[in-house]
Structure formats: C-alpha cells, structure tokens
Tab-separated table of N, CA and C in Angstrom:
chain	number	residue	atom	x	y	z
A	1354	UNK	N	18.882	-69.945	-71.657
A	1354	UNK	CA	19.232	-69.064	-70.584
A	1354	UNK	C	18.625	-67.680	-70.788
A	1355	UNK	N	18.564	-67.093	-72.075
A	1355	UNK	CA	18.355	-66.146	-72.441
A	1355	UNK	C	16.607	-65.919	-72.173
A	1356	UNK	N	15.733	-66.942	-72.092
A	1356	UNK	CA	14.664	-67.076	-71.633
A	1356	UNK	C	14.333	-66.718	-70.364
A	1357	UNK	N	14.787	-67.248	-69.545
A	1357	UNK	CA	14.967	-66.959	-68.270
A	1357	UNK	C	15.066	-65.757	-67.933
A	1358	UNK	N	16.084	-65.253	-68.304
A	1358	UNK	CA	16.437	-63.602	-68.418
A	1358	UNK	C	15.136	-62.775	-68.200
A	1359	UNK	N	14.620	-62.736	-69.389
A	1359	UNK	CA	13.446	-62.003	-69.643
A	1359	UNK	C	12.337	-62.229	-68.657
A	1360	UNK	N	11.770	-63.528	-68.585
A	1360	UNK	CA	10.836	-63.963	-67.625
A	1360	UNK	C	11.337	-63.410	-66.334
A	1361	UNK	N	12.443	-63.447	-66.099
A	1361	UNK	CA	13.136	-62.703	-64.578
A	1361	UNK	C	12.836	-61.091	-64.695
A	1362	UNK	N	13.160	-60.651	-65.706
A	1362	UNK	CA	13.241	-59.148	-65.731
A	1362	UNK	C	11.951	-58.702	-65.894
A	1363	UNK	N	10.746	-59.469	-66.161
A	1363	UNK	CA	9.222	-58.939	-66.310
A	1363	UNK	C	9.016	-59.591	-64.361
A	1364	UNK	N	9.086	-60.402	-63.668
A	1364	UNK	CA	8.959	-60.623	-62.322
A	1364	UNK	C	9.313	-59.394	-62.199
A	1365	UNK	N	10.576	-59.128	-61.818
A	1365	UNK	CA	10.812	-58.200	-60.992
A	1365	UNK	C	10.611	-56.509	-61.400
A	1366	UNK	N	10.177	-56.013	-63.024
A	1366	UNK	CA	9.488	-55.329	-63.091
A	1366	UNK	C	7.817	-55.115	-62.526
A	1367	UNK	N	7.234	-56.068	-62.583
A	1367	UNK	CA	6.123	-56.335	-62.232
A	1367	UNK	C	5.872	-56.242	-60.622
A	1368	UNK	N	6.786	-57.069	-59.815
A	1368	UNK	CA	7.115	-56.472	-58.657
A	1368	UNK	C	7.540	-54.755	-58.163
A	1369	UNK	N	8.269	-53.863	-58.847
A	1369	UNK	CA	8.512	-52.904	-58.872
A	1369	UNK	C	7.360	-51.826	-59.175
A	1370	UNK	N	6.335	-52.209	-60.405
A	1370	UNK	CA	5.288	-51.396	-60.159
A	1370	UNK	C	4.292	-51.920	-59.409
A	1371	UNK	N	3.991	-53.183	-58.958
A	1371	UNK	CA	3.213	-53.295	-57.894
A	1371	UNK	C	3.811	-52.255	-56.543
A	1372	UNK	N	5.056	-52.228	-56.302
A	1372	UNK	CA	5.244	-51.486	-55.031
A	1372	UNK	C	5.330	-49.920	-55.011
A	1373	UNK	N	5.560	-49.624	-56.814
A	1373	UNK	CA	5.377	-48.297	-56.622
A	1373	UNK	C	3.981	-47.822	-56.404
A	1374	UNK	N	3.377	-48.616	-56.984
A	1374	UNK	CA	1.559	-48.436	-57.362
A	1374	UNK	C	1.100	-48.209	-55.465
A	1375	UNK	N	1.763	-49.489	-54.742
A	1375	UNK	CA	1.084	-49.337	-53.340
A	1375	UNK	C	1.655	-48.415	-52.641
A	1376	UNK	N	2.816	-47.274	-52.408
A	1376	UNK	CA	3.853	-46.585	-52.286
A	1376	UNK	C	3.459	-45.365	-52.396
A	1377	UNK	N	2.895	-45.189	-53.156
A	1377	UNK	CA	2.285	-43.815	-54.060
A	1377	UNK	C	0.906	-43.407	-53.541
A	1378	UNK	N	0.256	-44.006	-53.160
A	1378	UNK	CA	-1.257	-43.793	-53.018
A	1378	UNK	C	-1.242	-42.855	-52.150
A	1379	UNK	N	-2.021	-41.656	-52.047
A	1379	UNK	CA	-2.322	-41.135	-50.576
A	1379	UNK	C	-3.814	-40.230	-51.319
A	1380	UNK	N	-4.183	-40.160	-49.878
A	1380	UNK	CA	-5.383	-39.215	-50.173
A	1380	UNK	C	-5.249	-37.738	-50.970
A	1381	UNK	N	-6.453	-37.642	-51.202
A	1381	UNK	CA	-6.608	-36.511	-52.268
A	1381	UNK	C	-7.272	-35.375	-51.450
A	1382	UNK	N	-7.897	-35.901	-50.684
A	1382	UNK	CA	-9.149	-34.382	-50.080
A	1382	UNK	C	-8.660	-34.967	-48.497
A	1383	UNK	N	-9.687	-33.907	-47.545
A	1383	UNK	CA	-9.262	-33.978	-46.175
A	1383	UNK	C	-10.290	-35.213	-45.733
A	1384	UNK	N	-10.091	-36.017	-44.601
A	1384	UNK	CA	-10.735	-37.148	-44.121
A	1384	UNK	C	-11.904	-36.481	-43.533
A	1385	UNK	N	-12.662	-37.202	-44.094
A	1385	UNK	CA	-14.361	-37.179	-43.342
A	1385	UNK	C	-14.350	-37.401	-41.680
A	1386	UNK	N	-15.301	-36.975	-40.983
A	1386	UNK	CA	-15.309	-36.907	-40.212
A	1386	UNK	C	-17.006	-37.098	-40.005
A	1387	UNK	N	-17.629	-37.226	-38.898
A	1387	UNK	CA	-18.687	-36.951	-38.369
A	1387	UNK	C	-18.737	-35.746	-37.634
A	1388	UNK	N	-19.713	-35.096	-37.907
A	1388	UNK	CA	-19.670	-33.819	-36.747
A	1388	UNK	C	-20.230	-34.245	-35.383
A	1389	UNK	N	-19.993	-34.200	-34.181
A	1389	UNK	CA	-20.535	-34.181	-33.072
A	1389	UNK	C	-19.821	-33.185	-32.101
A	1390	UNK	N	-20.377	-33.355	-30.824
A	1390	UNK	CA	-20.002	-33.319	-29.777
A	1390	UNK	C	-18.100	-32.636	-29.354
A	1391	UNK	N	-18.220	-34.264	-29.932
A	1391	UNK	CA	-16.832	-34.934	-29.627
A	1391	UNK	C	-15.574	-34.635	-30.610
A	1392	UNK	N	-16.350	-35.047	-31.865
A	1392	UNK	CA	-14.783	-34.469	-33.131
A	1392	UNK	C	-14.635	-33.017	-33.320
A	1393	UNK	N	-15.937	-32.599	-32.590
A	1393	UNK	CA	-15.814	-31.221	-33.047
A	1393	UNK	C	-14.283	-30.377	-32.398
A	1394	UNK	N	-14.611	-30.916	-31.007
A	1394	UNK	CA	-13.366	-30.056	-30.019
A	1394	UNK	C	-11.949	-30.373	-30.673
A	1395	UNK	N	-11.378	-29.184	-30.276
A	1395	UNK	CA	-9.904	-29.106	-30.462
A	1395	UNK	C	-10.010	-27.519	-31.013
A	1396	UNK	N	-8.951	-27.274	-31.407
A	1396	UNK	CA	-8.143	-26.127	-31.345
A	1396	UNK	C	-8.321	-25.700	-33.206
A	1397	UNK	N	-8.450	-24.497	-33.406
A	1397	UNK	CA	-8.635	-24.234	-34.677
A	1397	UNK	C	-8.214	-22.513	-35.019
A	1398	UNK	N	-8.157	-22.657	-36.380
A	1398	UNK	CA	-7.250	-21.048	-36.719
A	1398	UNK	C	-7.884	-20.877	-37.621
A	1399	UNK	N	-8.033	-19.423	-38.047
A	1399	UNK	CA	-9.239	-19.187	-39.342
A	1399	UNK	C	-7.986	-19.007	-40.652
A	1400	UNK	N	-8.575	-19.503	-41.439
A	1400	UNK	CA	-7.690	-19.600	-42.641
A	1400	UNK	C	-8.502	-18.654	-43.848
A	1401	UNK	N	-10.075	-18.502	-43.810
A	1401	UNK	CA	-10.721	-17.811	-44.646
A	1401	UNK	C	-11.612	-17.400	-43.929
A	1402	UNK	N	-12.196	-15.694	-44.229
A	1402	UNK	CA	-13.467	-14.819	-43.491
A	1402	UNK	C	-14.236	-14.453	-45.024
A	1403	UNK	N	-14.961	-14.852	-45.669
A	1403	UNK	CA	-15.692	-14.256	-46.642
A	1403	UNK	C	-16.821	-13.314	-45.486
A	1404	UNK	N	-17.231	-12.039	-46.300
A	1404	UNK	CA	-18.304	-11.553	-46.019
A	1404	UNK	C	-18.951	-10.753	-47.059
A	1405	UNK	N	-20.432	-11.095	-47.049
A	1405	UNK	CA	-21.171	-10.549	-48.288
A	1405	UNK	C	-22.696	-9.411	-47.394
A	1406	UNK	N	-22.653	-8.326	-47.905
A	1406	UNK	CA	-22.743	-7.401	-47.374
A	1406	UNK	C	-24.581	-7.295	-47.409
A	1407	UNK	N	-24.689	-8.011	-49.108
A	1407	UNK	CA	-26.741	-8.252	-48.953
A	1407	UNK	C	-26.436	-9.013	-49.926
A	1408	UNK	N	-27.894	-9.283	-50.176
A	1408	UNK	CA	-27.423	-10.370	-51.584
A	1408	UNK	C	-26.839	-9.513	-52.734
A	1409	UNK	N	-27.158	-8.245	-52.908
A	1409	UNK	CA	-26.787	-7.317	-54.420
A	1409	UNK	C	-24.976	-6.992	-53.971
A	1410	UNK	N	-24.568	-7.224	-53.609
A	1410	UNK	CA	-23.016	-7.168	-53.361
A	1410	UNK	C	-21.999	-8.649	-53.323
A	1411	UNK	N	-20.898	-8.363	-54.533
A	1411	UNK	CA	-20.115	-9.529	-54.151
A	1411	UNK	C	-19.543	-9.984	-52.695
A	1412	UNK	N	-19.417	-11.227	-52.477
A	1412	UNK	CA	-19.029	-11.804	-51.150
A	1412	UNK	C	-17.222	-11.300	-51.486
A	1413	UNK	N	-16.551	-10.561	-50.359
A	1413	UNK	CA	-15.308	-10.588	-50.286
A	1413	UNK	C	-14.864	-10.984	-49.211
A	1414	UNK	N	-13.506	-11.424	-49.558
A	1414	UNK	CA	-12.377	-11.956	-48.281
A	1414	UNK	C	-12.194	-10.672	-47.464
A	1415	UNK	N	-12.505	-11.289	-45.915
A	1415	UNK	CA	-12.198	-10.338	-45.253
A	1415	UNK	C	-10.475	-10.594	-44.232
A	1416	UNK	N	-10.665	-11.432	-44.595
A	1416	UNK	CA	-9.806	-11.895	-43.467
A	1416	UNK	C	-8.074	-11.361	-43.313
A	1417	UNK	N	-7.892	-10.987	-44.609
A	1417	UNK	CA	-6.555	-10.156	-44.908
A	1417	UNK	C	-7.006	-8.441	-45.229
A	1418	UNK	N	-8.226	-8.295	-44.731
A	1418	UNK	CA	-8.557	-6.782	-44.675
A	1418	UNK	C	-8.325	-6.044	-42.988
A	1419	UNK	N	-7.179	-5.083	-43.168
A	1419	UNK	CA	-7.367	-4.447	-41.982
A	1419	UNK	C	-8.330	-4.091	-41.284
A	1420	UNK	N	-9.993	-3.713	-41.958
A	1420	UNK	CA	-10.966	-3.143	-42.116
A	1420	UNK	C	-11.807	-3.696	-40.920
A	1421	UNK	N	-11.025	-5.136	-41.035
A	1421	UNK	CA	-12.062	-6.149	-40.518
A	1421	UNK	C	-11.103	-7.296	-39.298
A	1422	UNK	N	-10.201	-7.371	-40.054
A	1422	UNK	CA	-8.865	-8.298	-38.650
A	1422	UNK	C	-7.568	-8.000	-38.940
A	1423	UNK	N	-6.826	-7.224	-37.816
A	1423	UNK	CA	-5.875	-6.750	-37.614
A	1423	UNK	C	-5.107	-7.595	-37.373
A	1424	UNK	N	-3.894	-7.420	-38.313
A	1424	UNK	CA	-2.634	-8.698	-38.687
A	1424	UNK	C	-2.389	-9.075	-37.334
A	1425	UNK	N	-2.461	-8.374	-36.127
A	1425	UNK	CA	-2.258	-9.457	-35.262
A	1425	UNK	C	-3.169	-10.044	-34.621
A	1426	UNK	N	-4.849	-10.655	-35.396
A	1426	UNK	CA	-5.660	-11.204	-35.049
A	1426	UNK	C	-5.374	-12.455	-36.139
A	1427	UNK	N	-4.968	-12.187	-37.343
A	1427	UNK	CA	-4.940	-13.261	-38.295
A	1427	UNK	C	-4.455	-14.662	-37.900
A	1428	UNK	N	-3.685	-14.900	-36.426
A	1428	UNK	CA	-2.488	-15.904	-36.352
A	1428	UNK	C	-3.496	-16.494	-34.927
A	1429	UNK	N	-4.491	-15.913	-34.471
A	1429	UNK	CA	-5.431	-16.746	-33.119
A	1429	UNK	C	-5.677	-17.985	-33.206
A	1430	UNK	N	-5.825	-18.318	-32.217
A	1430	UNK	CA	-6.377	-19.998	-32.628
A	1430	UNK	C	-8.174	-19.348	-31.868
A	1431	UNK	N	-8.954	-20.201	-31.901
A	1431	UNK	CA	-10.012	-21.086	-31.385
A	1431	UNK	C	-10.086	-22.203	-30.432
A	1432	UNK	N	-10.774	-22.488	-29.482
A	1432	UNK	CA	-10.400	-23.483	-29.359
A	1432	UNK	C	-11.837	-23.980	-28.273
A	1433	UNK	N	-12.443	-25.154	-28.814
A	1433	UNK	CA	-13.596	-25.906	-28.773
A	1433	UNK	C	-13.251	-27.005	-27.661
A	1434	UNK	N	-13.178	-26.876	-26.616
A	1434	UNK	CA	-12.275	-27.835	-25.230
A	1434	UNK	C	-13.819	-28.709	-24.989
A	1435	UNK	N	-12.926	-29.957	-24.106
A	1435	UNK	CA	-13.799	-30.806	-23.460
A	1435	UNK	C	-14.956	-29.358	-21.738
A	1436	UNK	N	-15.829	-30.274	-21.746
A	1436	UNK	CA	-16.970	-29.531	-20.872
A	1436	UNK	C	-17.475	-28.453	-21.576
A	1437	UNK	N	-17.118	-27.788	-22.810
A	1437	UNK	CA	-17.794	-27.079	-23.648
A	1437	UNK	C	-17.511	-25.609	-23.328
A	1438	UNK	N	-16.014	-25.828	-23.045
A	1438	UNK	CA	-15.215	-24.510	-22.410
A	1438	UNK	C	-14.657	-23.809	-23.944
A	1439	UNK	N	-15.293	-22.687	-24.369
A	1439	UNK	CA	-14.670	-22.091	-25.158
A	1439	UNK	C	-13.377	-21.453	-24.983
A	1440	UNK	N	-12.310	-21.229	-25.775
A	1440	UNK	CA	-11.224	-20.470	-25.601
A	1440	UNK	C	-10.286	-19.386	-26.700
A	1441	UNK	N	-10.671	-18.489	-26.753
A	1441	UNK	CA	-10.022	-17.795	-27.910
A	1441	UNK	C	-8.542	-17.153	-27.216
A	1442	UNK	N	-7.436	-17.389	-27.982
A	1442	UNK	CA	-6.015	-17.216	-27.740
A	1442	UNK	C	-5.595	-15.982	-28.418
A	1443	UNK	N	-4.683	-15.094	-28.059
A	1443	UNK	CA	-4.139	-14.181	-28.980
A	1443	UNK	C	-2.597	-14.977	-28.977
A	1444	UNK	N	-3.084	-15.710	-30.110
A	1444	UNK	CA	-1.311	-16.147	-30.333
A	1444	UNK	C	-0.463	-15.751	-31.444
A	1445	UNK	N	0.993	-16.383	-31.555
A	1445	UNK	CA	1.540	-15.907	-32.853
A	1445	UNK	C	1.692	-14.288	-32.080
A	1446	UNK	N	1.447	-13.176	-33.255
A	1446	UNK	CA	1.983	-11.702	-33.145
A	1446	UNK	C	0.805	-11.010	-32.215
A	1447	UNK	N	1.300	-11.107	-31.076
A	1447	UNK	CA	0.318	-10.655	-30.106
A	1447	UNK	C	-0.233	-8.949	-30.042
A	1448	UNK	N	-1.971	-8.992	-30.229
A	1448	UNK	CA	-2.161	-7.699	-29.851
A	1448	UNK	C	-2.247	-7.058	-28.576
A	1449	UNK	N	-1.854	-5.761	-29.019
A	1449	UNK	CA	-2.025	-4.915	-27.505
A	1449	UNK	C	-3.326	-4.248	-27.200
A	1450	UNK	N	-3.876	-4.226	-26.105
A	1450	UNK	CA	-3.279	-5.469	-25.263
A	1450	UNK	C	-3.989	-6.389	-25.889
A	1451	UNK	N	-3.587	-7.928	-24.795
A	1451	UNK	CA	-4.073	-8.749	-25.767
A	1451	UNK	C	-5.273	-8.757	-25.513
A	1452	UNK	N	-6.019	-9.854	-26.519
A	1452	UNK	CA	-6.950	-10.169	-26.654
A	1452	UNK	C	-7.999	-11.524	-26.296
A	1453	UNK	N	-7.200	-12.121	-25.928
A	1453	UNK	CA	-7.099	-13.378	-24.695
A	1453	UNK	C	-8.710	-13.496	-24.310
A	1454	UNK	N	-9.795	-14.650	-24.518
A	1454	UNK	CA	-10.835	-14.897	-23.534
A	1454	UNK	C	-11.176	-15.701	-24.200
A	1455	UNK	N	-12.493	-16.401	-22.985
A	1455	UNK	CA	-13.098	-17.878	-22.746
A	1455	UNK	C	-14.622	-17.908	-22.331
A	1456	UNK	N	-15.134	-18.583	-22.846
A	1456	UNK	CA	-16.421	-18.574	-22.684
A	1456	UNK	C	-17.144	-19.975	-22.439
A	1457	UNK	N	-17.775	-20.295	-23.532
A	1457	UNK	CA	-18.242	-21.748	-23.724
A	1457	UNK	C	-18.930	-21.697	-25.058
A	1458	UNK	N	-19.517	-23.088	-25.482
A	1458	UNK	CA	-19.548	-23.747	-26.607
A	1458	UNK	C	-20.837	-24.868	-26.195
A	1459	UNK	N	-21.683	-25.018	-27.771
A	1459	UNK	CA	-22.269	-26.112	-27.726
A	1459	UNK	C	-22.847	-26.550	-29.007
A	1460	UNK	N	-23.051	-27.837	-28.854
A	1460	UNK	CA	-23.507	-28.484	-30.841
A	1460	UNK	C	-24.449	-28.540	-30.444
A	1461	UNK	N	-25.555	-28.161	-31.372
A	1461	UNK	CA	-27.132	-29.299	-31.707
A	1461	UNK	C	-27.379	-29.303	-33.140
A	1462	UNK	N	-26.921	-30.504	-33.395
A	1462	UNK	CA	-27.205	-30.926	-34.823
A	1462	UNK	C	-25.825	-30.166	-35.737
A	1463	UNK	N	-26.279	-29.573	-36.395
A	1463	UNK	CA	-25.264	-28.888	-37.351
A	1463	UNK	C	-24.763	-27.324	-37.010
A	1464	UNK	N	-25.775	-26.876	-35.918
A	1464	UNK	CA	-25.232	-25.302	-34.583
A	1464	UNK	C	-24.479	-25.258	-33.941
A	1465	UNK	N	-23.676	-24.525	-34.044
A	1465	UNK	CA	-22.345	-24.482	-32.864
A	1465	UNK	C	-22.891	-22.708	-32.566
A	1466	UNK	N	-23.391	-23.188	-31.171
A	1466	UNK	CA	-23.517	-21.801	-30.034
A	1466	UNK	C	-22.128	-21.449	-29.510
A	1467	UNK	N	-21.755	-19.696	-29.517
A	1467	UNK	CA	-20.726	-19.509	-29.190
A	1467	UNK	C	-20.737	-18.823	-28.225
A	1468	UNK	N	-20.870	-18.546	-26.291
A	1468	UNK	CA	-20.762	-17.499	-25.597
A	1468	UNK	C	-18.917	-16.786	-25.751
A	1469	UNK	N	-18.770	-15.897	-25.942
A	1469	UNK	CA	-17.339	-15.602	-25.972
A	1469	UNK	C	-17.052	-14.955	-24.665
A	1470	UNK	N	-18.187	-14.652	-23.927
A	1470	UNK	CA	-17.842	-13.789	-22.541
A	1470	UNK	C	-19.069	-12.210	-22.778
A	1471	UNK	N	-18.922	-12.035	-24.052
A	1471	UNK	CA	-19.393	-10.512	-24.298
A	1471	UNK	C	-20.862	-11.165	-24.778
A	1472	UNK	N	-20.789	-11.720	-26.114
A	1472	UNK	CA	-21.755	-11.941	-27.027
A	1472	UNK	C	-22.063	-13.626	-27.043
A	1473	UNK	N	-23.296	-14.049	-27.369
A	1473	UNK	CA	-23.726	-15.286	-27.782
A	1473	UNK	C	-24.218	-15.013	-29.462
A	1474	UNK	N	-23.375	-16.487	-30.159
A	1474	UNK	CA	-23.719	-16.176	-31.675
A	1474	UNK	C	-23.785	-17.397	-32.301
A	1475	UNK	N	-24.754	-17.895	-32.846
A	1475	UNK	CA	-24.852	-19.216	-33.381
A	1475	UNK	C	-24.654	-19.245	-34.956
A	1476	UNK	N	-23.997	-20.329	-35.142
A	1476	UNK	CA	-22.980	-20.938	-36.379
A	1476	UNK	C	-23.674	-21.698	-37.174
A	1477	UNK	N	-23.829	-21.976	-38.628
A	1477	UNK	CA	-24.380	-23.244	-39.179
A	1477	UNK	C	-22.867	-23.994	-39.740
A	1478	UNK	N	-22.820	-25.165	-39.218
A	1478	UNK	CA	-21.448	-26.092	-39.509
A	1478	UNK	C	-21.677	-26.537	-41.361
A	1479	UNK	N	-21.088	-25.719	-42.113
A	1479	UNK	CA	-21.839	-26.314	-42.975
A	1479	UNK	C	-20.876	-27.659	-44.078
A	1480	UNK	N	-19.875	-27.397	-43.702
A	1480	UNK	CA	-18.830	-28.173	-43.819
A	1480	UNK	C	-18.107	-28.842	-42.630
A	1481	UNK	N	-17.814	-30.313	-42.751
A	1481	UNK	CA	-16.756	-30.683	-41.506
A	1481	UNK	C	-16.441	-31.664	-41.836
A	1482	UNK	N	-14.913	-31.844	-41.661
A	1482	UNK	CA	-14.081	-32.899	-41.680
A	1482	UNK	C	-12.618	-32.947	-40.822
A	1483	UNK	N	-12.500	-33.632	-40.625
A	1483	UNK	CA	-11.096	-33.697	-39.637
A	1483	UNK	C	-10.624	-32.426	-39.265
A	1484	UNK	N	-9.847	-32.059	-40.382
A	1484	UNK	CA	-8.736	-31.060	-40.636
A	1484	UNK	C	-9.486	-29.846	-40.725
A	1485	UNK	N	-10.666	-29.572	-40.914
A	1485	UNK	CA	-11.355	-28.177	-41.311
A	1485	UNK	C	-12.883	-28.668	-41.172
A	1486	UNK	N	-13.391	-27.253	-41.209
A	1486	UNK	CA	-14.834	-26.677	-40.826
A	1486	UNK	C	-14.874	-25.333	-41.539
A	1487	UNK	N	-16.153	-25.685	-42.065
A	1487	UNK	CA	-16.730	-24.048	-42.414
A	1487	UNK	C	-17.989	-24.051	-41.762
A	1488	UNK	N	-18.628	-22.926	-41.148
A	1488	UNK	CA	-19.137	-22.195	-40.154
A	1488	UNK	C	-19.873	-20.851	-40.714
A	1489	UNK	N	-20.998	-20.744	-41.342
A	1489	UNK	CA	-21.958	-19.463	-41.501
A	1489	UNK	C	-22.616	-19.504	-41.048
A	1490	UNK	N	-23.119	-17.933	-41.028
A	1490	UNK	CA	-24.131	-16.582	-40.412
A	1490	UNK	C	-24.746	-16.030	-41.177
A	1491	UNK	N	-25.984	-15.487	-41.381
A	1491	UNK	CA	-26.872	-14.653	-41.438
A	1491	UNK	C	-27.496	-13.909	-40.720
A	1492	UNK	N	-27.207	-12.645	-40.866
A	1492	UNK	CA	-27.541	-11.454	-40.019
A	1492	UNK	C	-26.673	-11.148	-39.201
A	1493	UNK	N	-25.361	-11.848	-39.131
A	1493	UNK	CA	-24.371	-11.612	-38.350
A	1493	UNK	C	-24.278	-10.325	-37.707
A	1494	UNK	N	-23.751	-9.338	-38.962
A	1494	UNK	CA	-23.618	-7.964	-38.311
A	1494	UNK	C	-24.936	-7.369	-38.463
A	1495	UNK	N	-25.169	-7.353	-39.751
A	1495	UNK	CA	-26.862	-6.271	-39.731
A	1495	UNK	C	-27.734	-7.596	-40.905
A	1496	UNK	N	-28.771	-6.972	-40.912
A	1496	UNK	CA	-29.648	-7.734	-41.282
A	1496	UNK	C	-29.722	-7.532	-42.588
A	1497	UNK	N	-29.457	-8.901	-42.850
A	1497	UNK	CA	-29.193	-9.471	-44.367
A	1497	UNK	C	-28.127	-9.751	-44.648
A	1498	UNK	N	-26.666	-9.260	-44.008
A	1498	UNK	CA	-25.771	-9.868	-44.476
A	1498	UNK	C	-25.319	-11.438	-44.209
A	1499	UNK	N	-24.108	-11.752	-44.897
A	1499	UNK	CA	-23.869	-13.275	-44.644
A	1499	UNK	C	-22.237	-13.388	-44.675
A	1500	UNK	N	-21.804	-14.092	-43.473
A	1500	UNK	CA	-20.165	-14.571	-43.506
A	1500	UNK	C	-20.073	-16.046	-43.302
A	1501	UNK	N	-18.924	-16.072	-43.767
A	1501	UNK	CA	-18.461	-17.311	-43.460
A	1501	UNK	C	-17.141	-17.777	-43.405
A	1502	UNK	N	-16.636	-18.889	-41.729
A	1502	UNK	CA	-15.383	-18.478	-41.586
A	1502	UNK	C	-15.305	-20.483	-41.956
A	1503	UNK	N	-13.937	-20.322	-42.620
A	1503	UNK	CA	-13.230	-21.566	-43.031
A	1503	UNK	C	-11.964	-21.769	-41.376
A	1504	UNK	N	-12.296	-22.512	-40.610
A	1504	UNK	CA	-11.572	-23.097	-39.637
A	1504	UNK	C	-10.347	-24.229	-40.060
A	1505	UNK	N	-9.020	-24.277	-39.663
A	1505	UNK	CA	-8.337	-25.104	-40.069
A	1505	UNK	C	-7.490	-26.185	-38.932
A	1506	UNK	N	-7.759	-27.021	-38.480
A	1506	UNK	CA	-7.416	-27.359	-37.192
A	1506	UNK	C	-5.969	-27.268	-36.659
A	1507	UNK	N	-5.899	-27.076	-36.031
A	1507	UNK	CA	-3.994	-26.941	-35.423
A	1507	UNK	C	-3.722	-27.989	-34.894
C-alpha cells in the first residue's frame, strides 16, 4: 500500500508542476508588431522626450523639464486615426487655454509625416511594437540637433 502512496504523490506532484510551469508563463518584452499603415493608428501618450543638443553634448530627458513641456502637456495623448486624420488632445490637466488640434498623418516605409495644422515634420519610426514606438529627428529644432520621443499606446 505504502507503494502506491508514493507513486500517487509523485503523479500528482508532477501534475502540479506541470500546471504551475503552464500558469506562470507570460511574456517578457512588448509584442512585435509590424509597422504599417494600419497598426500604426491609434491613440498614444509620450512617456519619454530625450533631446541632444549636437553631438558634443549629453542627450537629456526633456520631457519632465518645464523648459521644454509644461506639466500640463505631459498627460496629451496623440492620436494616429483611420483616413490619416491626425489628432493631438489636451487631456488629463488641461492647459489654458487649451491646446486641442488636428491635422493629418502618413507612413512611407519607416516615416511618419506629421501636418499638425501649423507645421509639417517627419519622424524616423525607429522602434515599433504594439504597445510603443520610438520616433526620431534630426535637425528638429536647429541644425544638428537630435530628439527622440518614446510613444506609449493608450
């Protein structure tokens, strides 16, 4: 009897880490994606602004600098709509006034063209996956510098 026992108690251990083993698994990084068109759209919030000023200067975070986005720009979304309707939101802690406008949008290849209404400014996608995008410039503001904004999807 006492045989049994054991042979029972290794089953149903064995069962137990098989289900913890399948139970447990989840991804580690964000899901791949293809960039197009199509995965690109939806709605997005900047989570990181690096900007590096020439090459002889460290790249710093701008994005929690007053200098550069005012706490009630930090909480905006983005937003990349079907027909290639751009839309920037002042959401979350709204500025005065707000800041609210729409433009349009377009991919070719790894470029995302941005009209915002005022300015046209093209993007290199240089990262993309589901959940996030990173997006740099050169020459953005003056010539030679370089930013780059980390997008996080909403």
């Amino acid at each position: 009897m006492q045989h049994k026992s054991i042979n029972m108690k290794k089953i149903i251990f064995s069962a137990l880490v098989l289900v913890i083993a399948a139970t447990s698994c989840k991804k580690d990084k964000d899901e791949e994606c293809t960039l197009s068109a199509a995965s690109i759209q939806g709605t997005f919030k900047l989570s990181s602004v690096k900007y590096k000023a020439s090459a002889s200067v460290p790249e710093i975070e701008v994005l929690t600098n007053d200098l550069f986005f005012e706490p009630c720009e930090r909480d905006d979304t983005y937003t990349l709509g079907s027909g290639n309707v751009f839309s920037y939101n002042d959401a979350g802690t709204s500025c005065t006034p707000s800041g609210s406008y729409s433009g349009t949008w377009g991919l070719t290849g790894s470029s995302l063209t941005i009209n915002d209404g005022f300015d046209t400014f093209t993007l290199n996608v240089s990262s993309f996956a589901c959940g996030s995008m990173t997006a740099t410039a050169s020459d953005f503001d003056v010539t030679g510098d370089q930013i780059s904004f980390v997008f996080t999807r909403q």
